[in-house]
Each structure stands twice: as C-alpha cells, then as structure tokens.
Amino acid sequence: PDKGNVGTAAYLDVFDSIKAVLKQLKSEGYDIGDAPLDKEAIMESVLNDPEAKISSPELNVAYRMSTDEYYELTPYATDLEENWGPAPGNLNSDGQNLVVYGKQFGNVFIGVQPSFGYEGDPMRLLFAKSASPHHGFAAYYTYLEKIFQADAVLHFGTHGSLEFMPGKQVGMSGTCYPDRLINSLPSAYLYAANNPSEATIAKRRSYSATVSYLTPPAENAGLYKGLKELKELISSYQGLRENEGRGPAIVNSIVSTAWTCNLDKDIPELPSLETYDAASDSAENRDDIVGKVYAQIMQIESRLLPCGLHTVGVPPTAEEAVATLVNIAQLDRPEDKIESLPRVIAASIGRDINDIYRGNNNGVLGDVELNDKVTEASRAAVRALVNQSTDSNGRVKEVKDMFDEVGAFFGSMLGQKKPWTQAIINAGFPNVEEERLAPLIGYLEFCLKQIVANNELGGIMELLNGQFLMPAPGGDPIRNPDVLPTGRNMHALDPSAIPTTAAVEVSAGGGGEGVGEG
C-alpha cells in the first residue's frame, strides 16, 4: 500500500486479470455494461495514465461526495476528526467534496482504494491507538455500501489497506475500523497463494474469504556482463587445465575478473591481484581457486527469482511449468517415499547428492562441474515430461497420462526408454534407473495436473454467487504442492501436516530418553 503505481499487486498482472474476471462475469450473465475487454482500454478508463500514482490527478473520478452526505451516511465520521480535522480534508478531496476514484460498468464498479494516509509511516496505523483512516478512505467504503450499493466487494490482489486499519488484532468489535469500514459488505479477497500469513490477517480483520492465485514460477537468475565472462573463462580452463602454458594464464584472468566483479567479498581465499601468479602455483591450488570462484558463480546463477506476472485463470506456459516442476523435483519427500531427481541421477554414477552439494559449496572443482551437470540433466528430464502435455501454443492445458499402459507395453516391446529417462541418458548419465524414477515422475505428473487445474476464476465466481468455496492450505507450492490447485479459500494452518515426520521422530527419541532417565 502507498508504494508504486495504482493497479499493482504482488506477482499479479492486475489489469489483465481484471479483463479475465470481466469476461467471466459477462459469460455468467452479470451486467458489465460497456466495459472494454482489452487490458489497455480498462487501464485507460480507470487511470487515464498507465503510470498513475495513488495521488495522481489523472485518476478517473467516479463520484463526488459532499461533506453533508458523507457525515449523514458515515456514522463514525466525527471520530476521524481527532486525527484529520473536519471533512473533506486533503486526501481524496477536491477541497469541497470527497472524491471516489474508479469507473462503473453496468453493475460492476472498478475502484481505486485510497491510500493509508500516513505516507511516511503507514505502519503507524497498526500500532498507534489514536490513529484512524482518513475521511477519503471512509468515504470510499461508504460509497461502495450505501451509494453504489454493492452486493459484494472483491479486493484485487496482495494486498490493500483495509485489513491493516486500527483496531484489535483479532475478534473485531464495532469500534475497530476494519469492522466499521467493511460493515455489512460481503468481502472476497484475491490473494497470493504463497502468503497465508497476511491472508489470515485479511480473513480475521476484514472478514474476507480469500481466493488464492498462483505466484509466477521462480527461475534461475542467470548471469550477465562480467559474471558471464567469468563463467566462460572457467569453461575454457576446464579444457586447458593440463596445459602448463595456457592453463595458468586463464587462471590469472579468472582471478582478475573475479576481483572486477567484487567476488573477493564472497570468497575470502581469492588471491591478491598484485602478488598472485598462477604460473608459480601448483595445479591443485589452481583448481581450488577456480573451484571456489565457480561455486560462487553457480550460486549466483541458480538464485531463484520470480519470472513475470501471473494472470488469473491463464494456464502456465510450458517453460513456466518446467521451472516450477524442476524446483519441486529437487526436494526429497521421505514421508511419501519419493527421492529427489538430483539424488536419483547422482546415484546412477555411485555418488550421494549431499556429498556433491557439500563439495560444490566448498569449491571442489569436480563437484561444482558435476552439480551443474546434474542440474542440467534434471531440467532436461522435466522438460521431456512437460513436452508430453504441451499444446501448439506452448501452454499446458491438459496433462497426459505419463504411464499409459498401452503405450508402455509397446514401448517396452521395442526397448524404448521413457522420454525423461532418455533425456537424462542424453545428458551424460547412461546408468540411471527408470524404475527408481517412477515414484517421482508420478508425483510430478500429479503436481502438473494441480498447476493446470487452477480454479481462480471459478473460485471468484463461487464467492460472488454466494456459494461455498473449498478451503486449502497456503504457502510455498514448491515445498507443499498441496497448495495447488489455486482458486481456493486458503488458510495458514494445515492440520494434516502437523506434526511433521521429523518432529515425530525427534519427539519419540526425546520421550524415550526421558523414560529411560526416569
């Protein structure tokens, strides 16, 4: 709230999503008037400026509320005067009237929620007992309930300001401002699936039923400029490390570039530019230096960053599905007896993936290279899996059965490997066991179906139609794919996941020790 442009939300393409919701409303018989079904046109009609800030004079004015009307319709208006003086004040005001920003289309109003008011310190609202929303904020919700006479409110995206208004933390009373503001309006809230903690605040303090939306997949950050050049130098060194003429020269270039990229702050062992000469160093020390630089480079490259913005109801692209499943496949899930994909691949060459990770973190050149190779093999296997269900537009709408019995029978008759197994073999791991991969591939197929089966538009319509929306846990879909499919009413506590397997094992051991000591 109060930061950035109007119409932004965490990981969400707001106006593209509004377009999708308007189309769905129209298809189900709601009156949306002459609402444009084009993202840019919707943005223009509400904001008049794609770069509009919360206080922008270009915002479309939907209604001007006189101070007499405001005081008549807002029973707690005089309580706000302690902090803001008499209405209309300076916020959401033209000096004489209180101004409501937005645009009405038929029976739908797309409104711009006012700012907190405390621009320099918005969290003051949560902790100062005497704080209150400003007159413009109160007028906005008065307009929705008593002038526009909304049957329901959909707060669009993570997150707004209503649930952070002053009052008790839980169990709102009639003097708490979230209660006063939302009053009798049924409230739905489109909320990022990975943020159940703040979604719980919206549920507790603004009486909102949440509809979860999928956050965009996390993709590797990649490298650029000097860091990319550094990786290329390391690749050259791998082929010339035995060459006593060119190998040391490349190491000197690696050290110099590493200093240029400020990696000395992350690698204490990086030798001094002024005194180091690789030609006078041993091959083992050169490998150690290059390995530590390589490990740091790989760590930077593999950092996960959100990739793009999500549009409500739009199925993932194949690449988005691959990015999500690769991250899911990296985790062991002992409670389901599922090994991670890197673990199965490493086992095919007689290595434990934890040892490879340890060597990678310590800068052991061979393990850094191997970790990179295992990562690429994992990605190739997942891509082969997703390609089976990718349509001509590069999106995944339906998931094919990866273990189709008829196809498996003919494939085995011809001695064919599954596409994901073949991808791992092609990546340099010929001994990978297809049977050992089966539990994980089955799990990834289930996860892909969950990703594709999002019920975001359906969930919004269920709430607007006054129907029950199924609950579901919120959280990171990588660690807990039960968060999927999205479009459900999320909660922060998942009773089926408590206690965890690890917690049971630890408590059992502690209990046994206690009994033994007694």
Coordinates of N, CA and C in Angstrom, one line a residue, residues 70-265:
Y70 N -21.6 12.8 3.3 CA -20.6 12.0 4.0 C -20.9 11.9 5.5
Y71 N -21.2 13.0 6.1 CA -21.5 12.9 7.6 C -22.8 12.2 7.8
E72 N -23.8 12.3 6.9 CA -25.1 11.6 7.1 C -25.0 10.1 6.9
L73 N -24.1 9.7 6.0 CA -24.0 8.2 5.7 C -22.9 7.5 6.4
T74 N -22.0 8.2 7.1 CA -20.9 7.6 7.7 C -21.0 7.9 9.2
P75 N -21.5 7.0 10.0 CA -21.8 7.2 11.4 C -20.6 7.5 12.3
Y76 N -19.4 7.1 11.9 CA -18.2 7.3 12.7 C -17.3 8.4 12.2
A77 N -17.9 9.2 11.2 CA -17.1 10.2 10.6 C -16.5 11.2 11.6
T78 N -17.2 11.6 12.6 CA -16.7 12.6 13.6 C -15.6 12.0 14.4
D79 N -15.5 10.7 14.5 CA -14.4 10.1 15.2 C -13.0 10.3 14.5
L80 N -13.1 10.5 13.2 CA -11.9 10.7 12.5 C -11.3 12.1 12.6
E81 N -12.1 13.0 13.1 CA -11.6 14.4 13.2 C -10.5 14.6 14.1
E82 N -10.3 13.8 15.1 CA -9.2 13.9 16.1 C -7.9 13.9 15.3
N83 N -7.8 13.0 14.3 CA -6.5 12.9 13.6 C -6.5 13.8 12.3
W84 N -7.7 14.0 11.7 CA -7.7 14.5 10.3 C -8.4 15.9 10.2
G85 N -9.0 16.3 11.3 CA -9.8 17.5 11.3 C -11.1 17.3 10.6
P86 N -11.9 18.3 10.4 CA -13.2 18.1 9.7 C -13.0 17.7 8.2
A87 N -14.0 17.0 7.7 CA -14.0 16.6 6.3 C -14.2 17.9 5.5
P88 N -13.7 18.0 4.2 CA -13.2 16.8 3.4 C -11.7 16.5 3.6
G89 N -10.9 17.4 4.2 CA -9.5 17.2 4.4 C -8.8 17.3 3.1
N90 N -7.5 16.8 3.1 CA -6.6 16.9 1.9 C -6.5 15.7 1.0
L91 N -6.9 14.5 1.5 CA -6.7 13.3 0.8 C -8.0 12.9 0.2
N92 N -8.0 12.4 -1.1 CA -9.2 12.1 -1.9 C -10.2 13.2 -1.7
S93 N -9.8 14.4 -2.0 CA -10.6 15.5 -1.9 C -10.3 16.6 -2.9
D94 N -11.4 17.3 -3.4 CA -11.1 18.4 -4.3 C -11.2 19.7 -3.6
G95 N -11.2 19.7 -2.3 CA -11.3 20.9 -1.5 C -12.7 21.2 -1.0
Q96 N -13.7 20.6 -1.7 CA -15.1 20.8 -1.2 C -15.8 19.5 -1.0
N97 N -15.5 18.5 -1.9 CA -16.1 17.2 -1.8 C -15.0 16.1 -1.6
L98 N -15.5 15.0 -1.1 CA -14.7 13.8 -1.0 C -14.8 13.0 -2.4
V99 N -13.7 12.6 -2.9 CA -13.6 12.1 -4.3 C -13.4 10.6 -4.2
V100 N -14.2 9.8 -5.0 CA -14.1 8.4 -5.1 C -13.6 8.1 -6.5
Y101 N -12.4 7.5 -6.6 CA -11.8 7.2 -7.9 C -12.2 5.8 -8.4
G102 N -12.4 5.7 -9.7 CA -12.8 4.4 -10.3 C -13.7 4.6 -11.5
K103 N -14.3 3.5 -11.9 CA -15.2 3.6 -13.1 C -16.2 2.5 -13.0
Q104 N -17.5 2.9 -13.3 CA -18.6 1.9 -13.2 C -18.9 1.4 -14.6
F105 N -19.1 0.1 -14.7 CA -19.5 -0.5 -15.9 C -20.8 -1.4 -15.6
G106 N -22.0 -1.0 -16.0 CA -23.1 -1.7 -15.6 C -23.3 -1.9 -14.1
N107 N -23.3 -3.1 -13.7 CA -23.4 -3.4 -12.2 C -22.0 -3.7 -11.6
V108 N -21.0 -3.4 -12.3 CA -19.6 -3.6 -11.8 C -18.9 -2.2 -11.6
F109 N -18.3 -2.0 -10.5 CA -17.5 -0.8 -10.2 C -16.1 -1.2 -10.0
I110 N -15.1 -0.7 -10.8 CA -13.7 -0.9 -10.6 C -13.2 0.3 -9.9
G111 N -12.9 0.1 -8.6 CA -12.5 1.3 -7.8 C -11.0 1.3 -7.3
V112 N -10.5 2.4 -7.1 CA -9.1 2.6 -6.6 C -9.2 2.9 -5.1
Q113 N -8.8 1.9 -4.3 CA -8.8 2.0 -2.8 C -7.8 3.2 -2.4
P114 N -8.3 4.1 -1.6 CA -7.4 5.2 -1.2 C -6.2 4.8 -0.4
S115 N -5.3 5.7 -0.3 CA -4.0 5.4 0.4 C -4.2 5.3 1.9
F116 N -3.2 4.8 2.6 CA -3.2 4.7 4.1 C -3.5 6.1 4.7
G117 N -2.8 7.1 4.1 CA -2.8 8.4 4.7 C -1.5 8.8 5.4
Y118 N -0.9 7.9 6.1 CA 0.3 8.1 6.7 C 1.5 7.7 5.8
E119 N 1.7 8.6 4.8 CA 2.6 8.1 3.7 C 4.0 7.8 4.2
G120 N 4.5 8.6 5.1 CA 5.9 8.3 5.6 C 6.0 7.1 6.5
D121 N 4.9 6.8 7.2 CA 4.9 5.8 8.2 C 3.6 5.0 8.3
P122 N 3.3 4.2 7.2 CA 2.0 3.6 7.1 C 1.7 2.6 8.2
M123 N 2.8 2.0 8.8 CA 2.6 1.0 9.8 C 2.1 1.7 11.2
R124 N 2.2 3.0 11.2 CA 1.7 3.7 12.4 C 0.2 3.3 12.7
L125 N -0.5 3.1 11.6 CA -1.9 2.7 11.7 C -2.1 1.5 12.6
L126 N -1.2 0.6 12.5 CA -1.3 -0.7 13.3 C -1.0 -0.5 14.7
F127 N -0.1 0.4 15.1 CA 0.4 0.4 16.4 C -0.1 1.7 17.3
A128 N -0.5 2.7 16.6 CA -0.9 3.9 17.3 C -2.4 3.8 17.7
K129 N -2.7 3.8 19.0 CA -4.1 3.6 19.4 C -5.0 4.7 19.0
S130 N -4.5 5.9 18.8 CA -5.3 7.0 18.4 C -5.5 7.2 16.9
A131 N -4.8 6.3 16.1 CA -4.8 6.5 14.7 C -6.1 6.1 14.1
S132 N -6.4 6.6 12.9 CA -7.6 6.2 12.2 C -7.5 6.4 10.7
P133 N -8.3 5.8 9.9 CA -8.3 6.1 8.5 C -8.7 7.5 8.2
H134 N -8.4 8.1 7.1 CA -8.7 9.4 6.8 C -10.1 9.5 6.2
H135 N -10.7 10.7 6.0 CA -12.0 10.8 5.6 C -12.2 10.2 4.2
G136 N -11.2 10.4 3.3 CA -11.4 9.8 2.0 C -11.5 8.3 2.0
F137 N -10.8 7.7 2.9 CA -10.8 6.2 3.0 C -12.2 5.8 3.4
A138 N -12.7 6.4 4.4 CA -14.1 6.1 5.0 C -15.1 6.4 3.9
A139 N -15.0 7.5 3.1 CA -16.0 7.8 2.1 C -16.0 6.8 1.0
Y140 N -14.8 6.2 0.7 CA -14.8 5.1 -0.3 C -15.7 4.0 0.0
Y141 N -15.5 3.5 1.3 CA -16.3 2.3 1.7 C -17.8 2.7 1.9
T142 N -18.0 3.9 2.3 CA -19.4 4.4 2.4 C -20.1 4.4 1.0
Y143 N -19.3 4.9 0.0 CA -19.8 4.9 -1.4 C -20.2 3.5 -1.8
L144 N -19.3 2.5 -1.6 CA -19.5 1.1 -2.0 C -20.8 0.6 -1.4
E145 N -21.0 0.8 -0.1 CA -22.1 0.2 0.5 C -23.4 0.9 0.4
K146 N -23.4 2.2 0.4 CA -24.6 3.0 0.6 C -25.0 3.8 -0.7
I147 N -24.1 4.0 -1.6 CA -24.5 4.7 -2.8 C -24.4 3.8 -4.0
F148 N -23.3 3.1 -4.3 CA -23.3 2.1 -5.3 C -24.1 0.9 -4.9
Q149 N -24.2 0.6 -3.6 CA -25.0 -0.5 -3.1 C -24.5 -1.8 -3.6
A150 N -23.2 -2.0 -3.4 CA -22.6 -3.3 -3.9 C -23.1 -4.5 -3.1
D151 N -23.3 -5.6 -3.9 CA -23.7 -6.8 -3.3 C -22.5 -7.6 -2.7
A152 N -21.4 -7.3 -3.2 CA -20.1 -7.9 -2.7 C -18.9 -7.1 -3.2
V153 N -17.8 -7.2 -2.5 CA -16.6 -6.5 -2.8 C -15.5 -7.5 -3.1
L154 N -14.8 -7.4 -4.2 CA -13.6 -8.2 -4.5 C -12.4 -7.4 -4.4
H155 N -11.6 -7.6 -3.3 CA -10.3 -6.9 -3.2 C -9.3 -7.6 -4.1
F156 N -8.7 -6.9 -5.0 CA -8.0 -7.5 -6.1 C -6.5 -7.5 -5.9
G157 N -6.0 -8.6 -5.4 CA -4.5 -8.8 -5.3 C -3.9 -8.5 -4.0
T158 N -2.7 -9.0 -3.7 CA -2.0 -8.8 -2.5 C -1.2 -7.5 -2.5
H159 N -1.4 -6.6 -1.6 CA -2.6 -6.5 -0.7 C -3.0 -5.1 -0.6
G160 N -4.2 -4.8 0.0 CA -4.7 -3.5 0.2 C -4.5 -3.0 1.6
S161 N -5.3 -2.0 2.0 CA -5.1 -1.4 3.3 C -6.1 -1.7 4.3
L162 N -7.3 -2.2 3.9 CA -8.4 -2.3 4.8 C -8.1 -3.1 6.0
E163 N -7.5 -4.3 5.8 CA -7.2 -5.2 7.0 C -6.1 -4.7 7.9
F164 N -5.4 -3.6 7.6 CA -4.4 -3.1 8.4 C -4.8 -1.8 9.1
M165 N -6.1 -1.5 9.1 CA -6.6 -0.3 9.8 C -6.6 -0.6 11.3
P166 N -6.6 0.5 12.1 CA -6.5 0.4 13.5 C -7.7 -0.4 14.1
G167 N -7.4 -1.1 15.2 CA -8.4 -1.9 15.9 C -7.7 -3.1 16.6
K168 N -8.5 -4.0 17.1 CA -7.9 -5.2 17.8 C -7.3 -6.1 16.7
Q169 N -6.3 -6.9 17.2 CA -5.7 -7.8 16.2 C -6.6 -8.8 15.7
V170 N -7.4 -9.4 16.6 CA -8.4 -10.4 16.2 C -9.7 -10.1 17.0
G171 N -10.8 -10.7 16.5 CA -12.1 -10.5 17.2 C -12.5 -9.1 17.1
M172 N -12.7 -8.6 15.9 CA -13.1 -7.2 15.7 C -14.4 -6.8 16.5
S173 N -14.4 -5.6 17.0 CA -15.6 -5.1 17.7 C -16.2 -3.9 16.8
G174 N -17.3 -3.4 17.2 CA -17.9 -2.3 16.4 C -17.1 -1.0 16.4
T175 N -16.1 -0.9 17.2 CA -15.3 0.3 17.2 C -14.0 0.1 16.5
C176 N -13.7 -1.1 16.0 CA -12.5 -1.4 15.2 C -12.7 -0.9 13.8
Y177 N -11.8 -0.2 13.2 CA -12.0 0.4 11.9 C -12.2 -0.6 10.7
P178 N -11.5 -1.8 10.7 CA -11.9 -2.7 9.6 C -13.4 -3.1 9.7
D179 N -13.9 -3.3 10.9 CA -15.3 -3.6 11.0 C -16.2 -2.4 10.6
R180 N -15.9 -1.2 11.0 CA -16.7 -0.1 10.6 C -16.6 0.2 9.1
L181 N -15.5 -0.1 8.5 CA -15.4 0.2 7.0 C -16.1 -0.8 6.2
I182 N -15.9 -2.1 6.4 CA -16.5 -3.1 5.6 C -18.0 -3.3 6.0
N183 N -18.3 -3.0 7.2 CA -19.7 -3.0 7.7 C -20.4 -4.3 7.3
S184 N -21.4 -4.1 6.4 CA -22.3 -5.2 6.0 C -21.9 -5.8 4.7
L185 N -20.8 -5.3 4.1 CA -20.4 -5.7 2.7 C -19.8 -7.1 2.7
P186 N -20.3 -8.1 2.0 CA -19.6 -9.4 1.9 C -18.2 -9.1 1.1
S187 N -17.1 -9.6 1.7 CA -15.8 -9.3 1.1 C -15.1 -10.6 0.6
A188 N -14.7 -10.5 -0.6 CA -13.8 -11.6 -1.1 C -12.4 -10.9 -1.4
Y189 N -11.4 -11.7 -1.4 CA -10.0 -11.2 -1.5 C -9.2 -12.1 -2.3
L190 N -8.7 -11.6 -3.5 CA -7.8 -12.4 -4.3 C -6.4 -12.2 -3.7
Y191 N -5.8 -13.3 -3.3 CA -4.6 -13.3 -2.5 C -3.6 -14.3 -3.0
A192 N -2.3 -13.8 -3.0 CA -1.2 -14.7 -3.5 C -1.1 -16.0 -2.6
A193 N -1.0 -17.1 -3.3 CA -1.1 -18.4 -2.6 C 0.1 -18.6 -1.6
N194 N 1.2 -17.9 -1.9 CA 2.4 -18.1 -1.1 C 2.5 -17.2 0.2
N195 N 1.3 -16.5 0.5 CA 1.4 -15.6 1.6 C 0.2 -15.8 2.5
P196 N 0.1 -17.0 3.1 CA -1.0 -17.3 4.0 C -1.1 -16.5 5.3
S197 N 0.1 -16.0 5.7 CA 0.1 -15.2 7.0 C -0.6 -13.9 6.9
E198 N -0.4 -13.2 5.8 CA -1.1 -11.9 5.6 C -2.5 -12.2 5.1
A199 N -2.8 -13.3 4.4 CA -4.1 -13.6 4.0 C -5.0 -13.9 5.3
T200 N -4.3 -14.4 6.3 CA -5.0 -14.7 7.6 C -5.5 -13.4 8.2
I201 N -4.6 -12.4 8.1 CA -5.0 -11.0 8.6 C -6.2 -10.5 7.9
A202 N -6.2 -10.7 6.6 CA -7.4 -10.3 5.8 C -8.7 -11.0 6.2
K203 N -8.5 -12.3 6.5 CA -9.7 -13.1 7.0 C -10.1 -12.6 8.4
R204 N -9.2 -12.4 9.3 CA -9.5 -12.1 10.7 C -10.0 -10.7 10.8
R205 N -9.4 -9.8 10.1 CA -9.7 -8.4 10.4 C -10.6 -7.7 9.4
S206 N -10.8 -8.3 8.2 CA -11.7 -7.6 7.3 C -12.8 -8.6 6.8
Y207 N -12.9 -9.7 7.5 CA -13.9 -10.7 7.3 C -14.0 -11.2 5.8
S208 N -12.8 -11.3 5.2 CA -12.7 -11.7 3.8 C -12.6 -13.2 3.6
A209 N -13.3 -13.7 2.6 CA -13.0 -15.1 2.1 C -11.9 -14.9 1.0
T210 N -10.9 -15.6 1.1 CA -9.8 -15.5 0.2 C -9.9 -16.4 -1.0
V211 N -9.4 -16.0 -2.1 CA -9.3 -16.8 -3.3 C -7.8 -16.8 -3.7
S212 N -7.1 -17.9 -3.6 CA -5.7 -17.9 -3.8 C -5.4 -17.8 -5.3
Y213 N -4.3 -17.1 -5.7 CA -3.8 -17.1 -7.1 C -2.4 -17.6 -7.1
L214 N -2.0 -18.2 -8.2 CA -0.7 -18.8 -8.3 C 0.4 -17.7 -8.5
T215 N 1.4 -17.8 -7.8 CA 2.6 -16.9 -8.0 C 3.4 -17.4 -9.2
P216 N 4.0 -16.5 -9.9 CA 4.8 -16.9 -11.1 C 5.9 -17.9 -10.7
P217 N 6.4 -18.7 -11.5 CA 7.4 -19.7 -11.2 C 8.7 -19.0 -10.9
A218 N 9.5 -19.5 -10.0 CA 10.8 -19.0 -9.7 C 11.8 -19.6 -10.7
E219 N 12.6 -18.8 -11.4 CA 13.5 -19.2 -12.4 C 14.9 -18.8 -12.0
N220 N 15.9 -19.5 -12.5 CA 17.3 -19.2 -12.1 C 17.6 -17.8 -12.6
A221 N 18.3 -17.0 -11.8 CA 18.6 -15.6 -12.1 C 19.5 -15.4 -13.3
G222 N 20.4 -16.4 -13.6 CA 21.3 -16.3 -14.7 C 22.4 -15.3 -14.5
L223 N 23.3 -15.1 -15.5 CA 24.5 -14.3 -15.3 C 24.5 -13.2 -16.4
Y224 N 25.2 -12.2 -16.2 CA 25.4 -11.1 -17.2 C 26.7 -10.4 -17.0
K225 N 27.1 -9.7 -18.1 CA 28.4 -9.0 -18.1 C 29.6 -9.7 -17.6
G226 N 30.2 -9.2 -16.6 CA 31.5 -9.8 -16.1 C 31.3 -11.2 -15.5
L227 N 30.2 -11.4 -14.9 CA 29.9 -12.8 -14.3 C 29.8 -13.8 -15.4
K228 N 29.1 -13.4 -16.6 CA 29.0 -14.3 -17.7 C 30.4 -14.6 -18.3
E229 N 31.2 -13.6 -18.4 CA 32.6 -13.7 -18.9 C 33.4 -14.6 -18.0
L230 N 33.2 -14.5 -16.7 CA 33.9 -15.3 -15.8 C 33.6 -16.8 -15.9
K231 N 32.3 -17.1 -16.2 CA 31.9 -18.5 -16.4 C 32.5 -19.0 -17.7
E232 N 32.6 -18.2 -18.7 CA 33.2 -18.6 -20.0 C 34.7 -18.9 -19.8
L233 N 35.4 -18.1 -18.9 CA 36.8 -18.3 -18.7 C 37.0 -19.7 -17.9
I234 N 36.1 -19.9 -17.0 CA 36.1 -21.2 -16.2 C 35.9 -22.4 -17.1
S235 N 35.0 -22.2 -18.1 CA 34.7 -23.3 -19.1 C 36.0 -23.5 -19.9
S236 N 36.7 -22.5 -20.3 CA 37.9 -22.6 -21.0 C 39.0 -23.3 -20.2
Y237 N 39.1 -23.0 -19.0 CA 40.1 -23.6 -18.1 C 39.8 -25.1 -17.9
Q238 N 38.6 -25.5 -17.9 CA 38.3 -26.9 -17.8 C 38.9 -27.8 -18.9
G239 N 38.9 -27.2 -20.1 CA 39.5 -27.9 -21.2 C 41.0 -27.8 -21.3
L240 N 41.6 -26.8 -20.6 CA 43.0 -26.5 -20.8 C 43.8 -26.5 -19.5
R241 N 43.2 -27.1 -18.4 CA 43.8 -27.1 -17.1 C 45.2 -27.9 -17.1
E242 N 45.3 -28.8 -18.0 CA 46.6 -29.6 -18.0 C 47.7 -28.9 -18.9
N243 N 47.3 -27.9 -19.6 CA 48.2 -27.1 -20.4 C 49.0 -26.1 -19.6
E244 N 50.3 -26.4 -19.4 CA 51.1 -25.5 -18.5 C 51.3 -24.1 -19.0
G245 N 51.0 -23.9 -20.3 CA 51.2 -22.6 -20.9 C 49.9 -21.8 -20.7
R246 N 48.8 -22.3 -21.2 CA 47.6 -21.5 -21.3 C 46.8 -21.7 -20.0
G247 N 46.9 -22.8 -19.3 CA 46.1 -23.0 -18.1 C 46.3 -21.9 -17.0
P248 N 47.6 -21.7 -16.6 CA 47.8 -20.6 -15.6 C 47.4 -19.2 -16.1
A249 N 47.6 -19.0 -17.4 CA 47.1 -17.6 -17.9 C 45.6 -17.4 -17.8
I250 N 44.9 -18.5 -18.0 CA 43.4 -18.4 -17.8 C 43.1 -18.2 -16.4
V251 N 43.8 -18.9 -15.4 CA 43.6 -18.7 -14.0 C 43.8 -17.3 -13.6
N252 N 44.9 -16.7 -14.1 CA 45.2 -15.3 -13.8 C 44.0 -14.4 -14.3
S253 N 43.4 -14.7 -15.5 CA 42.3 -13.9 -16.0 C 41.1 -14.1 -15.1
I254 N 40.9 -15.4 -14.6 CA 39.8 -15.7 -13.7 C 39.9 -14.9 -12.4
V255 N 41.1 -14.8 -11.8 CA 41.3 -14.1 -10.6 C 41.0 -12.6 -10.8
S256 N 41.5 -12.1 -11.9 CA 41.4 -10.6 -12.2 C 39.9 -10.3 -12.4
T257 N 39.2 -11.1 -13.2 CA 37.8 -10.8 -13.4 C 36.9 -11.0 -12.2
A258 N 37.3 -12.0 -11.3 CA 36.6 -12.2 -10.0 C 36.7 -10.9 -9.2
W259 N 37.9 -10.3 -9.2 CA 38.1 -9.0 -8.4 C 37.3 -7.9 -9.0
T260 N 37.2 -7.9 -10.3 CA 36.4 -6.8 -11.0 C 34.9 -7.0 -10.7
C261 N 34.5 -8.2 -10.5 CA 33.1 -8.5 -10.2 C 32.8 -8.4 -8.7
N262 N 33.8 -8.0 -7.9 CA 33.7 -7.9 -6.4 C 33.4 -9.2 -5.7
L263 N 33.9 -10.3 -6.3 CA 33.7 -11.6 -5.7 C 34.7 -11.8 -4.5
D264 N 35.6 -10.9 -4.3 CA 36.6 -11.0 -3.2 C 35.8 -10.9 -1.9
K265 N 34.6 -10.2 -1.9 CA 33.8 -10.1 -0.7 C 33.2 -11.4 -0.3

